[in-house]
Amino acid sequence: MNNVKAVWLRTPKEVTDEEYAKFYWSLAKYFSEEKPLSWSHFTAEGNAEFKAHLFVPPKAPHNLYESYYNSSKSNLKLYVRRVFISDEFDELLLKIAEEDPDEYSDKEKTDVEASDKDEKFESIKSGGKLASLDQYISRMKAGQKDILYITRTNKEQLEKSPFLERLTKKNYEVIFFTDSVDEYLMQYLMEYEDKKFQNVSKEGLKLGKDSKDKEVKDTFKDLTKWWKDVLVSENVDSVKISNRLDNSPCVVVTSKYGWTANMERIMQSPTFLDANKQAYMHGKRVLEINPRHLIIKELRERVISDPEDESVKQTAKLVYQTSLMESGFVLSDPKEFANNIYNSVKRSLKISSDATIYEEIEADEAEKVETPKEAKEEDAAVNEDADTEPSIVIVSVFNSGAVCSYSFFASLSSMALLVL
């Protein structure tokens, strides 16, 4: 007979740390000897009375984010009078859903805001120091309506991000979120102190209107329409004039409700196997171009001159793919990108696109190839001279890619230079 009183029926003062650890191991099937990181033992009284234990594992489980989306996998278990009732809560959740959720919305909002007040983060202006949202709001520019932020895996990448070019120039402060869990948080944290959150890598960034905006759009209308048609297979929804660029030619942003580049990388982890959900949440991308950049200006001139020029189309694709990587996305077809790079190098070196690689000659076949008579006589002459005059051969590779060899012949009376 088991004379030990159930842990949840005793008061916290009556339960030792060792008993809490053993109880946790029995529930979590945790095979390590590590104790839980923390735990809470409490009793709730009111319309419903219950006793509860909450344990925080010593390490995050490998399927942390998968369980976040897959609510059917629950570790909650309901006991009544020490008898296990169920771990399926469809009916229980349905009953709760019938209650008026407005009664609890203020409490939930208060809890989130209370947590936000304690949240610390770095920003483009913090100089490595942590700041709160209240401090950020106190430093906002006059007329700034949104709390600006950006997500990435590390701070160094964020500081070099093209999304910050114009914002930095205009002295806006942008919050840095570098933890993967921040991506989930910001999907549900819409505002703070009546200030909405705006991800600067998504559509919808407003920095004030320029009187020349319409004129610029009209000037580059031919290019933006042509470029969208060229990228028809690249999941690009539109090509627009950007208000966030200064030095970069272009940048790729995501739709307002789609995943950011950082979120896409997180969801491409082997932990996440729901391909249908990923395809849906990727959404459409938008290519934003900098109308002041020389590359963009030259592309416009080439398109106006000959919109069917294949070399210009390849250049436009290459610029887009490069911008895609700089914006933090993972290329879906790295081989195509590599081929575009090689073709671009060929054009710069004036190598025909139809040129093929020389066939490799096997060693036994090379021995069968007869040396022409003229080449034999020339080699004999060179060998005869080599018996009397020492030679030094120097190979030099210039920045242009050309290769030249120099032979220096030294003698007692003179020195001659022969350029091959």
CSV table of C-alpha atoms in Angstrom, one decimal:
chain,number,residue,atom,x,y,z
A,1,MET,CA,0.0,0.0,0.0
A,2,ASN,CA,1.3,3.5,-0.9
A,3,ASN,CA,1.2,5.6,2.2
A,4,VAL,CA,2.9,8.6,0.6
A,5,LYS,CA,0.5,11.6,0.2
A,6,ALA,CA,0.3,13.0,-3.3
A,7,VAL,CA,2.6,16.0,-3.8
A,8,TRP,CA,-0.2,18.3,-5.1
A,9,LEU,CA,-2.3,17.6,-2.0
A,10,ARG,CA,0.4,19.0,0.3
A,11,THR,CA,1.4,22.5,1.0
A,12,PRO,CA,4.6,23.9,-0.5
A,13,LYS,CA,6.2,23.9,3.0
A,14,GLU,CA,5.6,20.2,3.3
A,15,VAL,CA,7.4,19.3,0.0
A,16,THR,CA,11.2,19.1,-0.3
A,17,ASP,CA,13.1,20.1,-3.4
A,18,GLU,CA,14.0,16.5,-3.9
A,19,GLU,CA,10.4,15.5,-3.9
A,20,TYR,CA,9.6,18.2,-6.5
A,21,ALA,CA,12.4,16.9,-8.7
A,22,LYS,CA,11.3,13.3,-8.5
A,23,PHE,CA,7.7,14.4,-9.3
A,24,TYR,CA,8.9,16.4,-12.3
A,25,TRP,CA,11.0,13.4,-13.6
A,26,SER,CA,8.0,11.1,-13.4
A,27,LEU,CA,5.8,13.5,-15.4
A,28,ALA,CA,8.3,14.7,-18.0
A,29,LYS,CA,10.0,11.4,-18.5
A,30,TYR,CA,13.3,13.3,-18.2
A,31,PHE,CA,16.2,10.9,-18.0
A,32,SER,CA,18.8,13.4,-16.8
A,33,GLU,CA,19.6,14.0,-13.2
A,34,GLU,CA,19.2,17.7,-13.7
A,35,LYS,CA,16.6,19.4,-11.6
A,36,PRO,CA,14.0,21.7,-13.2
A,37,LEU,CA,15.2,25.2,-13.8
A,38,SER,CA,12.3,26.5,-11.7
A,39,TRP,CA,8.9,25.5,-10.4
A,40,SER,CA,5.8,26.9,-8.9
A,41,HIS,CA,3.3,25.2,-6.6
A,42,PHE,CA,0.1,27.1,-6.0
A,43,THR,CA,-3.6,26.9,-5.2
A,44,ALA,CA,-6.4,28.8,-7.0
A,45,GLU,CA,-9.7,29.6,-5.3
A,46,GLY,CA,-12.9,31.2,-6.6
A,47,ASN,CA,-15.5,29.9,-9.0
A,48,ALA,CA,-13.2,27.0,-9.7
A,49,GLU,CA,-10.7,25.7,-7.2
A,50,PHE,CA,-7.6,23.7,-8.2
A,51,LYS,CA,-4.0,23.0,-7.2
A,52,ALA,CA,-1.3,23.2,-9.7
A,53,HIS,CA,2.4,22.6,-10.3
A,54,LEU,CA,4.3,24.4,-13.0
A,55,PHE,CA,7.8,23.2,-14.0
A,56,VAL,CA,10.4,24.9,-16.2
A,57,PRO,CA,12.7,22.3,-17.8
A,58,PRO,CA,16.5,22.8,-17.4
A,59,LYS,CA,16.9,22.9,-21.2
A,60,ALA,CA,14.6,24.0,-24.0
A,61,PRO,CA,13.2,21.0,-25.9
A,62,HIS,CA,14.2,20.4,-29.5
A,63,ASN,CA,10.6,20.8,-30.7
A,64,LEU,CA,9.9,24.0,-28.8
A,65,TYR,CA,8.5,25.9,-31.7
A,66,GLU,CA,6.8,22.9,-33.2
A,67,SER,CA,4.7,22.4,-30.1
A,68,TYR,CA,3.9,26.1,-30.2
A,69,TYR,CA,2.0,25.7,-33.5
A,70,ASN,CA,0.8,22.1,-32.8
A,71,SER,CA,-1.7,22.7,-30.0
A,72,SER,CA,-2.9,19.1,-30.2
A,73,LYS,CA,0.2,18.0,-28.4
A,74,SER,CA,-0.5,18.9,-24.8
A,75,ASN,CA,1.3,17.8,-21.6
A,76,LEU,CA,-1.6,19.0,-19.4
A,77,LYS,CA,-3.3,16.3,-17.4
A,78,LEU,CA,-6.6,16.7,-15.4
A,79,TYR,CA,-7.0,14.8,-12.1
A,80,VAL,CA,-10.1,14.9,-10.0
A,81,ARG,CA,-9.9,13.4,-6.5
A,82,ARG,CA,-6.5,11.9,-7.4
A,83,VAL,CA,-8.0,10.1,-10.4
A,84,PHE,CA,-6.7,10.8,-13.9
A,85,ILE,CA,-9.6,12.0,-16.0
A,86,SER,CA,-8.2,13.2,-19.3
A,87,ASP,CA,-5.4,14.9,-21.3
A,88,GLU,CA,-7.8,15.8,-24.1
A,89,PHE,CA,-9.3,19.2,-23.6
A,90,ASP,CA,-11.5,19.8,-26.6
A,91,GLU,CA,-14.8,19.9,-24.6
A,92,LEU,CA,-13.2,21.9,-21.8
A,93,LEU,CA,-11.8,24.5,-24.2
A,94,LEU,CA,-15.2,24.7,-25.9
A,95,LYS,CA,-16.8,25.6,-22.6
A,96,ILE,CA,-14.3,28.2,-21.9
A,97,ALA,CA,-14.7,29.7,-25.4
A,98,GLU,CA,-18.4,30.2,-24.7
A,99,GLU,CA,-17.6,32.7,-21.9
A,100,ASP,CA,-17.2,36.3,-22.8
A,101,PRO,CA,-13.5,36.8,-23.7
A,102,ASP,CA,-13.8,40.6,-23.1
A,103,GLU,CA,-13.9,39.9,-19.4
A,104,TYR,CA,-10.3,38.8,-19.6
A,105,SER,CA,-8.8,40.9,-22.4
A,106,ASP,CA,-7.9,43.8,-20.1
A,107,LYS,CA,-6.1,41.5,-17.7
A,108,GLU,CA,-4.2,39.8,-20.5
A,109,LYS,CA,-3.2,43.2,-22.0
A,110,THR,CA,-2.1,44.4,-18.5
A,111,ASP,CA,0.1,41.3,-18.1
A,112,VAL,CA,1.7,41.8,-21.5
A,113,GLU,CA,2.4,45.5,-20.9
A,114,ALA,CA,3.7,44.8,-17.4
A,115,SER,CA,6.2,42.3,-19.0
A,116,ASP,CA,7.1,44.9,-21.7
A,117,LYS,CA,8.0,47.5,-19.1
A,118,ASP,CA,10.7,45.2,-17.8
A,119,GLU,CA,12.0,44.2,-21.3
A,120,LYS,CA,15.4,45.5,-22.2
A,121,PHE,CA,17.0,45.7,-25.6
A,122,GLU,CA,19.7,47.2,-27.7
A,123,SER,CA,19.1,49.7,-30.5
A,124,ILE,CA,21.0,51.5,-33.2
A,125,LYS,CA,21.6,54.4,-30.8
A,126,SER,CA,22.1,52.5,-27.5
A,127,GLY,CA,25.9,52.1,-27.9
A,128,GLY,CA,25.8,48.6,-26.6
A,129,LYS,CA,23.7,49.5,-23.6
A,130,LEU,CA,20.2,48.1,-22.8
A,131,ALA,CA,17.1,50.3,-22.8
A,132,SER,CA,13.4,49.9,-22.1
A,133,LEU,CA,10.4,50.7,-24.3
A,134,ASP,CA,9.6,53.7,-22.2
A,135,GLN,CA,13.1,55.1,-22.8
A,136,TYR,CA,12.8,54.5,-26.5
A,137,ILE,CA,9.5,56.4,-26.6
A,138,SER,CA,11.0,59.3,-24.7
A,139,ARG,CA,13.7,59.5,-27.5
A,140,MET,CA,11.3,59.3,-30.4
A,141,LYS,CA,11.5,62.0,-33.0
A,142,ALA,CA,8.8,64.7,-33.2
A,143,GLY,CA,6.0,63.3,-35.4
A,144,GLN,CA,7.2,59.7,-35.2
A,145,LYS,CA,4.1,57.5,-34.7
A,146,ASP,CA,5.5,54.0,-34.7
A,147,ILE,CA,8.1,52.0,-32.6
A,148,LEU,CA,10.6,50.9,-35.2
A,149,TYR,CA,12.4,47.5,-34.9
A,150,ILE,CA,14.2,44.9,-37.0
A,151,THR,CA,15.0,41.2,-36.4
A,152,ARG,CA,18.1,39.2,-37.3
A,153,THR,CA,20.3,36.6,-35.8
A,154,ASN,CA,23.1,38.9,-34.7
A,155,LYS,CA,23.8,42.6,-34.0
A,156,GLU,CA,26.7,42.9,-36.4
A,157,GLN,CA,24.5,41.9,-39.3
A,158,LEU,CA,21.8,44.3,-38.2
A,159,GLU,CA,24.2,47.3,-38.1
A,160,LYS,CA,25.1,46.7,-41.7
A,161,SER,CA,21.6,46.1,-42.9
A,162,PRO,CA,20.4,48.1,-46.0
A,163,PHE,CA,17.0,48.5,-44.2
A,164,LEU,CA,18.6,51.0,-41.8
A,165,GLU,CA,20.4,53.3,-44.4
A,166,ARG,CA,17.8,56.1,-44.7
A,167,LEU,CA,16.6,55.6,-41.1
A,168,THR,CA,20.1,56.2,-39.8
A,169,LYS,CA,20.6,59.2,-42.0
A,170,LYS,CA,17.3,60.7,-40.7
A,171,ASN,CA,18.3,60.0,-37.1
A,172,TYR,CA,15.6,57.5,-36.3
A,173,GLU,CA,16.2,54.9,-33.5
A,174,VAL,CA,15.6,51.3,-34.4
A,175,ILE,CA,15.3,48.5,-31.9
A,176,PHE,CA,17.4,45.4,-32.4
A,177,PHE,CA,15.7,42.0,-31.8
A,178,THR,CA,18.3,39.2,-32.1
A,179,ASP,CA,16.6,36.3,-30.3
A,180,SER,CA,14.5,33.8,-32.4
A,181,VAL,CA,11.7,33.9,-29.8
A,182,ASP,CA,11.3,37.7,-30.6
A,183,GLU,CA,9.9,36.8,-34.0
A,184,TYR,CA,7.0,35.0,-32.2
A,185,LEU,CA,6.5,37.7,-29.7
A,186,MET,CA,6.2,40.5,-32.3
A,187,GLN,CA,3.5,38.6,-34.2
A,188,TYR,CA,1.2,39.2,-31.2
A,189,LEU,CA,2.6,42.4,-29.7
A,190,MET,CA,0.9,45.0,-31.9
A,191,GLU,CA,1.3,48.2,-29.8
A,192,TYR,CA,2.7,49.7,-26.6
A,193,GLU,CA,1.5,52.9,-25.0
A,194,ASP,CA,-0.7,53.6,-28.1
A,195,LYS,CA,2.4,53.3,-30.3
A,196,LYS,CA,2.3,50.6,-33.0
A,197,PHE,CA,5.2,48.4,-33.8
A,198,GLN,CA,6.7,48.6,-37.3
A,199,ASN,CA,9.2,46.1,-38.7
A,200,VAL,CA,11.4,48.1,-41.0
A,201,SER,CA,12.0,45.1,-43.2
A,202,LYS,CA,8.4,44.8,-44.1
A,203,GLU,CA,6.0,46.9,-46.2
A,204,GLY,CA,4.3,49.9,-44.8
A,205,LEU,CA,7.3,52.0,-43.6
A,206,LYS,CA,6.4,55.7,-43.6
A,207,LEU,CA,9.0,58.4,-43.4
A,208,GLY,CA,7.0,61.3,-44.7
A,209,LYS,CA,6.1,62.2,-48.3
A,210,ASP,CA,8.5,63.8,-50.7
A,211,SER,CA,7.0,66.3,-53.2
A,212,LYS,CA,8.9,64.5,-56.0
A,213,ASP,CA,7.6,61.0,-55.2
A,214,LYS,CA,5.0,60.9,-58.0
A,215,GLU,CA,7.4,62.3,-60.5
A,216,VAL,CA,10.1,59.7,-59.6
A,217,LYS,CA,7.5,56.8,-59.9
A,218,ASP,CA,6.4,58.0,-63.3
A,219,THR,CA,10.1,58.3,-64.5
A,220,PHE,CA,10.9,54.7,-63.5
A,221,LYS,CA,7.5,53.2,-64.4
A,222,ASP,CA,8.9,51.4,-67.4
A,223,LEU,CA,11.7,49.9,-65.4
A,224,THR,CA,9.5,48.7,-62.5
A,225,LYS,CA,6.9,47.1,-64.8
A,226,TRP,CA,9.6,45.4,-66.9
A,227,TRP,CA,11.5,44.1,-63.9
A,228,LYS,CA,8.4,42.5,-62.4
A,229,ASP,CA,7.9,40.6,-65.6
A,230,VAL,CA,11.5,39.5,-65.6
A,231,LEU,CA,11.1,38.1,-62.1
A,232,VAL,CA,7.8,36.4,-62.7
A,233,SER,CA,9.2,33.1,-61.5
A,234,GLU,CA,10.8,34.6,-58.3
A,235,ASN,CA,7.6,35.0,-56.2
A,236,VAL,CA,7.9,38.8,-56.5
A,237,ASP,CA,4.6,40.6,-56.1
A,238,SER,CA,5.8,44.1,-57.3
A,239,VAL,CA,8.8,46.3,-57.9
A,240,LYS,CA,8.5,49.8,-56.2
A,241,ILE,CA,10.5,52.9,-55.5
A,242,SER,CA,12.1,52.7,-52.1
A,243,ASN,CA,12.0,55.2,-49.3
A,244,ARG,CA,14.4,53.4,-47.0
A,245,LEU,CA,17.6,53.2,-49.2
A,246,ASP,CA,20.6,55.5,-49.4
A,247,ASN,CA,23.7,53.6,-50.7
A,248,SER,CA,22.3,50.2,-51.8
A,249,PRO,CA,20.7,49.8,-55.3
A,250,CYS,CA,17.8,47.7,-54.0
A,251,VAL,CA,16.3,45.7,-51.1
A,252,VAL,CA,13.7,42.9,-50.8
A,253,VAL,CA,11.0,43.4,-48.3
A,254,THR,CA,8.1,41.1,-47.2
A,255,SER,CA,4.4,41.7,-47.1
A,256,LYS,CA,2.9,43.1,-43.9
A,257,TYR,CA,1.6,39.7,-42.7
A,258,GLY,CA,4.2,37.4,-44.2
A,259,TRP,CA,7.3,36.0,-42.6
A,260,THR,CA,10.5,38.1,-42.4
A,261,ALA,CA,13.7,36.7,-43.8
A,262,ASN,CA,14.8,35.9,-40.2
A,263,MET,CA,11.5,34.0,-39.6
A,264,GLU,CA,12.0,32.0,-42.8
A,265,ARG,CA,15.4,30.8,-41.7
A,266,ILE,CA,14.0,29.7,-38.3
A,267,MET,CA,11.1,27.8,-39.9
A,268,GLN,CA,13.5,26.1,-42.4
A,269,SER,CA,14.9,24.2,-39.4
A,270,PRO,CA,14.4,20.4,-39.6
A,271,THR,CA,12.1,20.8,-36.6
A,272,PHE,CA,9.5,22.4,-38.8
A,273,LEU,CA,8.1,19.9,-41.3
A,274,ASP,CA,4.8,21.6,-42.3
A,275,ALA,CA,5.7,22.6,-45.9
A,276,ASN,CA,2.1,23.8,-46.7
A,277,LYS,CA,2.2,26.3,-43.8
A,278,GLN,CA,5.7,27.5,-44.9
A,279,ALA,CA,4.5,28.1,-48.5
A,280,TYR,CA,1.5,30.0,-47.3
A,281,MET,CA,3.4,32.2,-44.8
A,282,HIS,CA,6.2,33.0,-47.1
A,283,GLY,CA,3.9,35.3,-49.0
A,284,LYS,CA,4.9,37.6,-51.8
A,285,ARG,CA,8.1,39.6,-51.8
A,286,VAL,CA,8.5,43.2,-52.9
A,287,LEU,CA,11.7,44.5,-54.6
A,288,GLU,CA,12.3,48.1,-53.7
A,289,ILE,CA,14.8,50.1,-55.9
A,290,ASN,CA,16.9,53.2,-55.2
A,291,PRO,CA,16.2,55.6,-58.1
A,292,ARG,CA,19.4,57.6,-57.2
A,293,HIS,CA,21.7,54.6,-57.6
A,294,LEU,CA,23.9,54.4,-60.7
A,295,ILE,CA,23.1,50.7,-61.3
A,296,ILE,CA,19.3,51.5,-61.3
A,297,LYS,CA,19.7,54.5,-63.6
A,298,GLU,CA,21.8,52.5,-66.1
A,299,LEU,CA,19.4,49.6,-66.1
A,300,ARG,CA,16.5,52.0,-66.9
A,301,GLU,CA,18.5,53.4,-69.9
A,302,ARG,CA,19.2,49.8,-71.1
A,303,VAL,CA,15.6,48.8,-70.8
A,304,ILE,CA,14.3,51.8,-72.6
A,305,SER,CA,16.9,51.2,-75.4
A,306,ASP,CA,16.1,47.4,-75.8
A,307,PRO,CA,13.7,45.7,-73.3
A,308,GLU,CA,14.3,42.3,-75.0
A,309,ASP,CA,18.1,42.3,-74.4
A,310,GLU,CA,18.9,39.0,-72.7
A,311,SER,CA,22.1,40.3,-71.1
A,312,VAL,CA,20.1,43.1,-69.4
A,313,LYS,CA,17.5,40.5,-68.1
A,314,GLN,CA,20.3,38.4,-66.7
A,315,THR,CA,21.8,41.4,-65.0
A,316,ALA,CA,18.4,42.3,-63.5
A,317,LYS,CA,18.0,38.8,-62.1
A,318,LEU,CA,21.6,38.9,-60.7
A,319,VAL,CA,20.9,42.2,-59.0
A,320,TYR,CA,17.7,40.9,-57.5
A,321,GLN,CA,19.4,37.7,-56.2
A,322,THR,CA,22.2,39.6,-54.7
A,323,SER,CA,19.7,42.0,-53.0
A,324,LEU,CA,17.8,38.9,-51.8
A,325,MET,CA,20.9,37.6,-49.9
A,326,GLU,CA,21.8,41.1,-48.5
A,327,SER,CA,18.2,41.4,-47.2
A,328,GLY,CA,18.7,38.1,-45.2
A,329,PHE,CA,16.9,35.6,-47.4
A,330,VAL,CA,18.2,32.2,-48.4
A,331,LEU,CA,18.4,31.6,-52.1
A,332,SER,CA,16.1,28.8,-53.3
A,333,ASP,CA,18.4,28.0,-56.2
A,334,PRO,CA,22.1,28.7,-55.4
A,335,LYS,CA,23.2,27.0,-58.7
A,336,GLU,CA,21.3,29.5,-60.8
A,337,PHE,CA,22.8,32.3,-58.9
A,338,ALA,CA,26.3,30.9,-59.4
A,339,ASN,CA,25.7,30.5,-63.1
A,340,ASN,CA,24.5,34.1,-63.3
A,341,ILE,CA,27.8,35.2,-61.6
A,342,TYR,CA,29.9,33.2,-64.0
A,343,ASN,CA,28.0,34.5,-67.1
A,344,SER,CA,28.6,38.0,-65.8
A,345,VAL,CA,32.3,37.4,-65.4
A,346,LYS,CA,32.4,36.0,-69.0
A,347,ARG,CA,30.8,39.1,-70.3
A,348,SER,CA,33.3,41.3,-68.5
A,349,LEU,CA,36.2,39.3,-69.9
A,350,LYS,CA,34.6,39.3,-73.4
A,351,ILE,CA,34.3,35.6,-73.4
A,352,SER,CA,31.5,34.3,-75.7
A,353,SER,CA,28.6,32.8,-73.9
A,354,ASP,CA,28.8,29.8,-76.3
A,355,ALA,CA,32.4,29.1,-75.5
A,356,THR,CA,33.0,25.6,-74.2
A,357,ILE,CA,35.6,24.1,-71.8
A,358,TYR,CA,38.5,22.5,-73.5
A,359,GLU,CA,38.4,18.7,-73.5
A,360,GLU,CA,40.8,17.0,-71.1
A,361,ILE,CA,43.4,14.8,-72.9
A,362,GLU,CA,44.3,11.7,-71.1
A,363,ALA,CA,48.0,11.0,-70.4
A,364,ASP,CA,48.2,8.0,-72.8
A,365,GLU,CA,46.5,9.9,-75.6
A,366,ALA,CA,48.8,12.9,-75.1
A,367,GLU,CA,51.9,10.7,-75.8
A,368,LYS,CA,50.4,9.7,-79.2
A,369,VAL,CA,50.1,13.3,-80.3
A,370,GLU,CA,53.0,14.1,-82.6
A,371,THR,CA,54.9,17.4,-82.2
A,372,PRO,CA,54.9,19.5,-85.4
A,373,LYS,CA,58.2,19.7,-87.2
A,374,GLU,CA,58.4,23.5,-86.8
A,375,ALA,CA,57.8,23.2,-83.0
A,376,LYS,CA,60.6,20.6,-82.7
A,377,GLU,CA,63.1,22.9,-84.5
A,378,GLU,CA,62.1,25.9,-82.3
A,379,ASP,CA,62.5,23.8,-79.1
A,380,ALA,CA,65.9,22.6,-80.3
A,381,ALA,CA,67.1,26.2,-80.9
A,382,VAL,CA,65.9,27.3,-77.4
A,383,ASN,CA,67.6,24.3,-75.8
A,384,GLU,CA,70.8,25.1,-77.6
A,385,ASP,CA,70.7,28.7,-76.3
A,386,ALA,CA,69.9,27.5,-72.8
A,387,ASP,CA,73.2,25.7,-72.7
A,388,THR,CA,75.1,29.0,-72.8
A,389,GLU,CA,72.8,31.5,-71.3
A,390,PRO,CA,70.9,31.1,-68.0
A,391,SER,CA,67.2,32.0,-68.1
A,392,ILE,CA,64.6,33.1,-65.4
A,393,VAL,CA,60.9,32.8,-66.2
A,394,ILE,CA,58.5,35.0,-64.2
A,395,VAL,CA,54.7,34.7,-64.4
A,396,SER,CA,52.7,37.8,-63.4
A,397,VAL,CA,48.9,38.0,-63.0
A,398,PHE,CA,47.5,41.5,-63.4
A,399,ASN,CA,44.2,42.8,-62.0
A,400,SER,CA,42.7,42.7,-65.5
A,401,GLY,CA,43.1,38.9,-65.5
A,402,ALA,CA,45.7,38.8,-68.2
A,403,VAL,CA,48.7,36.5,-67.7
A,404,CYS,CA,52.1,37.4,-69.1
A,405,SER,CA,55.5,35.6,-68.9
A,406,TYR,CA,58.9,37.3,-69.0
A,407,SER,CA,62.2,35.6,-70.0
A,408,PHE,CA,65.3,37.3,-68.9
A,409,PHE,CA,68.6,36.3,-70.7
A,410,ALA,CA,71.8,37.4,-69.0
A,411,SER,CA,75.3,37.6,-70.6
A,412,LEU,CA,78.6,39.2,-69.9
A,413,SER,CA,78.1,42.0,-72.3
A,414,SER,CA,74.3,42.6,-72.4
A,415,MET,CA,70.8,41.7,-71.1
A,416,ALA,CA,67.8,41.2,-73.4
A,417,LEU,CA,64.1,41.1,-72.4
A,418,LEU,CA,61.7,38.9,-74.4
A,419,VAL,CA,58.0,39.3,-73.8
A,420,LEU,CA,55.9,36.3,-74.8
